[in-house]
Each structure stands twice: as structure tokens, then as C-alpha cells.
Amino acid sequence: MPEVLQTASRSGRAPSAAKKAPRRPPPTRNGTSLHVEEAPPFENGDRLTRDDFHRRYEAMPWIKKAELIEGVVHMPAATKRKNHGKPHSDLVGWLWNYSIHTPGTDASDNTTILLDLDNELQPDVFLRVSPASGGQTRDTADDYVEGAPELIVEIASSSASYDLHSKKNAYRRNGVREYLVWLTQEQRIEWWRLDGSAYVPLAADKHGVVKSTVFPGLWLDVPSLLKDEMRAVLAKLQAGIASREASSFRKSLATRRKA
């Protein structure tokens, strides 16, 4: 791979060797080096097809996270603990607990989803009915997920985030049946279900508990979550898992797996 060219400084002199930018690792695919012209890098805001985005992304292993949303490249900024890391961990734990008690479902964290020709996304967490149990998604030969998971969860700083606009539209249009967003700066949870071609809010009961319509027994104690009382959140989830409707759901998943 050719040496990285250094631009001249404002004084007209080339930068000293000590100030040279570190070389990026050479792009590879499946362990084979690629030429830059074979897979040119993308930048935030580029408009690409999904195939072109995917090819370039695979050739940029130094990029931790990038998404194609409605044909536009988005490269999120670094995340902070209180606004993202801790809420992310809490919701992963909540969904993981549900999935291990509900065979035929599985939860995944930061997994690439091939949604349609304009969208290749990496949601914070998702919960799906497994392909063997008749879910909406399938696993590709190279271990990505294709199709719309039944439930997607995102953590966003505020309602101005693209999570509530372009990304929400992509999820709705492709049939993600429920979509949950934790707005960390505004300290609120938005949870929608797909009704026809539109998302409508899932209402909380008088105790502030929201119950999934796609995954019976997936109950979220929103007041406890926002107060960081995770033991109470998990206790309410266990009550949901023990409910009659959750038991019926588990039996239906088992029947589908046998068929």
C-alpha cells in the first residue's frame, strides 16, 4: 500500500516526521489485503447503496461503528457512560433475562442488520424470534442478520436524534414490529408497536409498566428503570415471564420448532 501523503502546513513547509499522522491499518477482507481503489473509505454523510457501503465497511476494520440509514452514512460520535453506556447495559440485561427464559427467542447487541437496499443498521440491542421458530429474520452465510427483528431497542440522547426520525422510518417501513427508544437526557422511554403501516405508542399501566404485544411477558417497569432500580425492573420482568400469556407463548414457540 503506498505511503500516506502529508499535506503542507500553513507556513508552506511539510510537517516534520515527528508530527506525521499514524498510518491506518491496511484494509482487509477475510484476511486478504485490499487496494484502496478496490474499497475506498466512506465518510459521514456519504450517500451509498447498501452493497457499496457494506463492501467499504468490511475494508475499514478500524471503524468501530457505522450505519447506512436511508442511503446516508452515519458514523456516531464516541459514547459516554451515563448517557449511553449504562443505559445500554441495563437494557441488554433486561432483554437477555427474557430471552434465556423464552426458548425460541434471542437477543443481540450491536449486530449488523441488512434491512433493505438503503439500510444497513447496527442497533444497540434487538430481540427476535429465532429463524427456527418462524421469526422474521434469517442469518446470512457470513453471520449477519437479514430482515426486520421483531423488537429493536436504541439509546438516544434526545428527541432530536436520528433514532426518532430517519432510523425510525426505516424500521417502520421494513416491518420492525416494536421499537423502543430510551431518551437519556429527557429521562423518558418511548415504545411503539406497528399497527398497519404506522407506529402507535404502547401505553403504560397505572403503575408505569409497559408490556410488549409481540413478546408476551416482556414487561418493563419504566419508573424503576429511570431511577436505576434494576432489581425492581428484573422483579417485574420475572412476574411477566411467569404470567399465563408468557407460558402460552413459550408453548407456541416450542411447537413451531418441532414443526
PDB file of N, CA, C and O in Angstrom, residues 115-141:
ATOM      1  N   LEU A 115     -31.179  -4.527   6.278  1.00  0.00           N
ATOM      2  CA  LEU A 115     -32.625  -4.293   6.358  1.00  0.00           C
ATOM      3  C   LEU A 115     -33.267  -4.191   4.984  1.00  0.00           C
ATOM      4  O   LEU A 115     -34.258  -4.848   4.692  1.00  0.00           O
ATOM      5  N   ASP A 116     -32.737  -3.325   4.124  1.00  0.00           N
ATOM      6  CA  ASP A 116     -33.202  -3.219   2.747  1.00  0.00           C
ATOM      7  C   ASP A 116     -32.071  -2.616   1.925  1.00  0.00           C
ATOM      8  O   ASP A 116     -30.946  -2.471   2.426  1.00  0.00           O
ATOM      9  N   LEU A 117     -32.328  -2.231   0.697  1.00  0.00           N
ATOM     10  CA  LEU A 117     -31.248  -1.776  -0.190  1.00  0.00           C
ATOM     11  C   LEU A 117     -30.660  -0.428   0.228  1.00  0.00           C
ATOM     12  O   LEU A 117     -29.585  -0.053  -0.240  1.00  0.00           O
ATOM     13  N   ASP A 118     -31.340   0.313   1.113  1.00  0.00           N
ATOM     14  CA  ASP A 118     -30.841   1.615   1.562  1.00  0.00           C
ATOM     15  C   ASP A 118     -30.455   1.638   3.037  1.00  0.00           C
ATOM     16  O   ASP A 118     -30.076   2.694   3.551  1.00  0.00           O
ATOM     17  N   ASN A 119     -30.557   0.490   3.714  1.00  0.00           N
ATOM     18  CA  ASN A 119     -30.354   0.498   5.161  1.00  0.00           C
ATOM     19  C   ASN A 119     -29.577  -0.716   5.638  1.00  0.00           C
ATOM     20  O   ASN A 119     -30.020  -1.857   5.459  1.00  0.00           O
ATOM     21  N   GLU A 120     -28.418  -0.437   6.220  1.00  0.00           N
ATOM     22  CA  GLU A 120     -27.621  -1.439   6.911  1.00  0.00           C
ATOM     23  C   GLU A 120     -27.330  -0.859   8.292  1.00  0.00           C
ATOM     24  O   GLU A 120     -26.539   0.073   8.434  1.00  0.00           O
ATOM     25  N   LEU A 121     -27.995  -1.387   9.305  1.00  0.00           N
ATOM     26  CA  LEU A 121     -28.010  -0.755  10.620  1.00  0.00           C
ATOM     27  C   LEU A 121     -27.354  -1.620  11.679  1.00  0.00           C
ATOM     28  O   LEU A 121     -27.212  -2.832  11.518  1.00  0.00           O
ATOM     29  N   GLN A 122     -26.973  -0.958  12.765  1.00  0.00           N
ATOM     30  CA  GLN A 122     -26.317  -1.641  13.873  1.00  0.00           C
ATOM     31  C   GLN A 122     -26.994  -1.177  15.170  1.00  0.00           C
ATOM     32  O   GLN A 122     -26.428  -0.406  15.936  1.00  0.00           O
ATOM     33  N   PRO A 123     -28.226  -1.648  15.417  1.00  0.00           N
ATOM     34  CA  PRO A 123     -28.961  -1.153  16.586  1.00  0.00           C
ATOM     35  C   PRO A 123     -28.274  -1.532  17.892  1.00  0.00           C
ATOM     36  O   PRO A 123     -27.521  -2.507  17.960  1.00  0.00           O
ATOM     37  N   ASP A 124     -28.570  -0.772  18.935  1.00  0.00           N
ATOM     38  CA  ASP A 124     -27.945  -1.032  20.232  1.00  0.00           C
ATOM     39  C   ASP A 124     -28.270  -2.444  20.715  1.00  0.00           C
ATOM     40  O   ASP A 124     -27.380  -3.175  21.152  1.00  0.00           O
ATOM     41  N   VAL A 125     -29.528  -2.820  20.672  1.00  0.00           N
ATOM     42  CA  VAL A 125     -29.947  -4.167  21.079  1.00  0.00           C
ATOM     43  C   VAL A 125     -31.166  -4.553  20.240  1.00  0.00           C
ATOM     44  O   VAL A 125     -31.942  -3.681  19.841  1.00  0.00           O
ATOM     45  N   PHE A 126     -31.336  -5.842  19.988  1.00  0.00           N
ATOM     46  CA  PHE A 126     -32.614  -6.277  19.427  1.00  0.00           C
ATOM     47  C   PHE A 126     -32.978  -7.634  19.996  1.00  0.00           C
ATOM     48  O   PHE A 126     -32.130  -8.398  20.469  1.00  0.00           O
ATOM     49  N   LEU A 127     -34.268  -7.907  19.976  1.00  0.00           N
ATOM     50  CA  LEU A 127     -34.819  -9.194  20.391  1.00  0.00           C
ATOM     51  C   LEU A 127     -35.629  -9.727  19.221  1.00  0.00           C
ATOM     52  O   LEU A 127     -36.425  -8.996  18.627  1.00  0.00           O
ATOM     53  N   ARG A 128     -35.420 -10.988  18.897  1.00  0.00           N
ATOM     54  CA  ARG A 128     -36.130 -11.568  17.764  1.00  0.00           C
ATOM     55  C   ARG A 128     -36.636 -12.958  18.096  1.00  0.00           C
ATOM     56  O   ARG A 128     -36.136 -13.617  19.017  1.00  0.00           O
ATOM     57  N   VAL A 129     -37.626 -13.379  17.352  1.00  0.00           N
ATOM     58  CA  VAL A 129     -37.990 -14.793  17.313  1.00  0.00           C
ATOM     59  C   VAL A 129     -36.971 -15.451  16.404  1.00  0.00           C
ATOM     60  O   VAL A 129     -36.708 -14.969  15.291  1.00  0.00           O
ATOM     61  N   SER A 130     -36.347 -16.513  16.855  1.00  0.00           N
ATOM     62  CA  SER A 130     -35.281 -17.145  16.089  1.00  0.00           C
ATOM     63  C   SER A 130     -35.817 -17.674  14.758  1.00  0.00           C
ATOM     64  O   SER A 130     -37.000 -18.019  14.650  1.00  0.00           O
ATOM     65  N   PRO A 131     -34.960 -17.738  13.730  1.00  0.00           N
ATOM     66  CA  PRO A 131     -35.413 -18.260  12.439  1.00  0.00           C
ATOM     67  C   PRO A 131     -36.030 -19.652  12.540  1.00  0.00           C
ATOM     68  O   PRO A 131     -37.017 -19.945  11.863  1.00  0.00           O
ATOM     69  N   ALA A 132     -35.483 -20.501  13.405  1.00  0.00           N
ATOM     70  CA  ALA A 132     -36.011 -21.869  13.541  1.00  0.00           C
ATOM     71  C   ALA A 132     -37.409 -21.883  14.132  1.00  0.00           C
ATOM     72  O   ALA A 132     -38.141 -22.868  13.992  1.00  0.00           O
ATOM     73  N   SER A 133     -37.788 -20.789  14.799  1.00  0.00           N
ATOM     74  CA  SER A 133     -39.129 -20.711  15.395  1.00  0.00           C
ATOM     75  C   SER A 133     -40.066 -19.839  14.580  1.00  0.00           C
ATOM     76  O   SER A 133     -41.119 -19.424  15.063  1.00  0.00           O
ATOM     77  N   GLY A 134     -39.678 -19.563  13.334  1.00  0.00           N
ATOM     78  CA  GLY A 134     -40.572 -18.834  12.439  1.00  0.00           C
ATOM     79  C   GLY A 134     -40.465 -17.333  12.513  1.00  0.00           C
ATOM     80  O   GLY A 134     -41.420 -16.630  12.153  1.00  0.00           O
ATOM     81  N   GLY A 135     -39.315 -16.782  12.967  1.00  0.00           N
ATOM     82  CA  GLY A 135     -39.149 -15.339  13.058  1.00  0.00           C
ATOM     83  C   GLY A 135     -38.996 -14.662  11.708  1.00  0.00           C
ATOM     84  O   GLY A 135     -38.892 -15.315  10.660  1.00  0.00           O
ATOM     85  N   GLN A 136     -38.954 -13.339  11.739  1.00  0.00           N
ATOM     86  CA  GLN A 136     -38.920 -12.538  10.516  1.00  0.00           C
ATOM     87  C   GLN A 136     -37.532 -12.445   9.892  1.00  0.00           C
ATOM     88  O   GLN A 136     -37.406 -12.002   8.743  1.00  0.00           O
ATOM     89  N   THR A 137     -36.483 -12.810  10.628  1.00  0.00           N
ATOM     90  CA  THR A 137     -35.122 -12.623  10.149  1.00  0.00           C
ATOM     91  C   THR A 137     -34.488 -13.954   9.755  1.00  0.00           C
ATOM     92  O   THR A 137     -35.006 -15.030  10.081  1.00  0.00           O
ATOM     93  N   ARG A 138     -33.341 -13.847   9.095  1.00  0.00           N
ATOM     94  CA  ARG A 138     -32.525 -15.031   8.830  1.00  0.00           C
ATOM     95  C   ARG A 138     -31.064 -14.640   9.024  1.00  0.00           C
ATOM     96  O   ARG A 138     -30.701 -13.458   8.934  1.00  0.00           O
ATOM     97  N   ASP A 139     -30.217 -15.631   9.280  1.00  0.00           N
ATOM     98  CA  ASP A 139     -28.784 -15.413   9.411  1.00  0.00           C
ATOM     99  C   ASP A 139     -28.119 -15.685   8.070  1.00  0.00           C
ATOM    100  O   ASP A 139     -28.355 -16.730   7.455  1.00  0.00           O
ATOM    101  N   THR A 140     -27.291 -14.747   7.622  1.00  0.00           N
ATOM    102  CA  THR A 140     -26.613 -14.914   6.343  1.00  0.00           C
ATOM    103  C   THR A 140     -25.420 -15.852   6.503  1.00  0.00           C
ATOM    104  O   THR A 140     -24.999 -16.164   7.617  1.00  0.00           O
ATOM    105  N   ALA A 141     -24.854 -16.256   5.385  1.00  0.00           N
ATOM    106  CA  ALA A 141     -23.718 -17.176   5.410  1.00  0.00           C
ATOM    107  C   ALA A 141     -22.513 -16.560   6.113  1.00  0.00           C
ATOM    108  O   ALA A 141     -21.704 -17.281   6.707  1.00  0.00           O
TER     109      ALA A 141
END
